[in-house]
Amino acid sequence: MNFKFVGKPLAIVLSAFVLSVTLFGCGGSKGGSKSSKTLSSSKGASSSSKKGGLKFGKSAKDAPGIENGEVVASARKGWSQPTPYGMVLVPSGSYMMGQADEDASRSGISFNKRVTVAAFYMDDTEITNHEYRQFTNSLLKDSVSVLGEDKIMSDFYPDTTVWKNDFTFHNGDPMLEYYFSSPAFDQYPVVGVSWEAAKYFCLWRSKMLNEYRKKQGEYILPRFELPSESEWEWAARGGRASAKYPWGNPYVANAKGCLMANFKPHRGNYDADGYAYTSPANAFDPNDFGLYNMSGNVAEWCIDAYSDNASAVTWDLNTVNKDDDEPRKVVRGGSWKDIAYYLETGTRAYELQSKKRSYIGFRSMMRYLGRPALKK
C-alpha cells in the first residue's frame, strides 16, 4: 500500500497522528472530551439559546424532550445498572474459543475460533439448594392455581431420585433423602433440575426483581438467563487467553499437591479432593473473575442447543446457537463424577433438555447494557 502526502512533510503528518491518538485514544474520544465530529455541537451543554431561553442538558425531571420545535432530549437521569446480589461483572473480551490443549479425538467438534463476548454479570457460584428452594416455595404458594401442584412438583421441583437412578448398583439413599431437604446441604449446588426448569427459574427471578424495581420507580433491568456456551467459556477462563482450566495450565493440582476442583481423580478416588459427591458452591478458589467451581462440582446448563458443527455455523460476536427443534442442550464444566478431561474450559458435552441428573446444575447471567468503565 502506497501513501502520498501532498504538500506536507511526513514528520508533520506523523505528529498530527500522534496528537490525535493522545487526545482521543483508541476507539473514539478519550474520557468526556468531544470528538472532532461534535466540537461545534452544544448537545449536553448547560447553555441557553438567545431565542426563547431554551436550555440544553436539563435533568430528567425537567427535560421536555421537545421544546420550541427543537429536539432537546438529553440522557435520562436515574439509570445505573447495579450488580445483582451474588453476581460478579464479567468484562467484555475476545478469545480463542475451543480446545486449549491438543485433542485429536475431539478436534472435529471443538476446533478453535476467535469470538468476542459483550460484558455480563454472572452468579459467582452455582445456584444452591436453598436459593432454588425459594423458587419452588414461591411456585407452591402463588402459582398452584395457574400451573397446578402436579406440574410444579414434576417439572420444577428437583428430582431427588437421580441419586439412585443415575448409577447402577449405587446406594444413593442418603443423598436421595437429605440432599435437597436438609439444611446440611443448603449451600451445595442444586441438582436434579432440567434445562427447562433452569430457564423457568431465571424467568421467575427476573419477574420478581423487576416487579420490585417498578414499585420503587426504578428502570427495569435485563432478564436473568442461562449463559450462552461462548459466554460460559469466556467466564470460565477468567481472562486467561488459552487457559486449559479456570486456574490456568496445565495441572489439576497446585504446587502443594492440593487438587483445584471437585471431580474424579486418581482413577476413581472420589474423596481425594475432599468431597465424595458435590462440594459447597463456594468451595475451592475462584478464578480471576471471582467465579467459583467453573470446573467440577456440577456441570452447568447453557442456553445453546448442541451441534457438532456449532463453531462453523455460528457468528463470532456474542455467539449462540438457539434451536427449539434440537432437544440436546449444551452442558459445560464437568462434575464431581467426571474425569479431568471434562474440567477443561474447551470441552463440550450435552444432555437432553428434559433430563434431570445428579451431576448437572446451573448458574444465571444478566447482560450488561453498554460498556463498563475500565479500571485505571
Coordinates of C-alpha atoms in Angstrom, one line a residue, residues 44 51 59 62 72 80 87 89 107 109 113 130 169 173 181 184 190 197 228 252 286 299 323 327 369 375:
G44 CA -25.4 18.2 26.6
K51 CA -34.3 33.0 21.5
S59 CA -32.1 16.9 34.3
D62 CA -37.2 18.9 33.8
V72 CA -33.6 18.9 23.1
S80 CA -27.4 2.8 36.6
M87 CA -23.1 -11.9 40.9
L89 CA -19.2 -8.5 36.4
S107 CA -10.8 -31.8 17.2
I109 CA -16.3 -30.6 17.2
K113 CA -12.5 -20.0 16.7
H130 CA -31.5 -23.0 49.4
F169 CA -25.7 -50.7 41.9
D173 CA -30.5 -43.4 49.5
S181 CA -34.4 -31.2 52.2
A184 CA -26.8 -29.5 55.9
V190 CA -29.0 -27.8 43.3
A197 CA -36.7 -25.8 34.9
S228 CA -24.5 -19.0 26.1
V252 CA -5.3 -30.2 38.2
P286 CA -12.4 -18.7 42.5
A299 CA -21.7 -29.4 35.2
D323 CA -32.7 -24.2 18.1
P327 CA -33.5 -31.4 22.3
L369 CA -26.1 -2.7 29.0
K375 CA -10.4 0.5 35.9

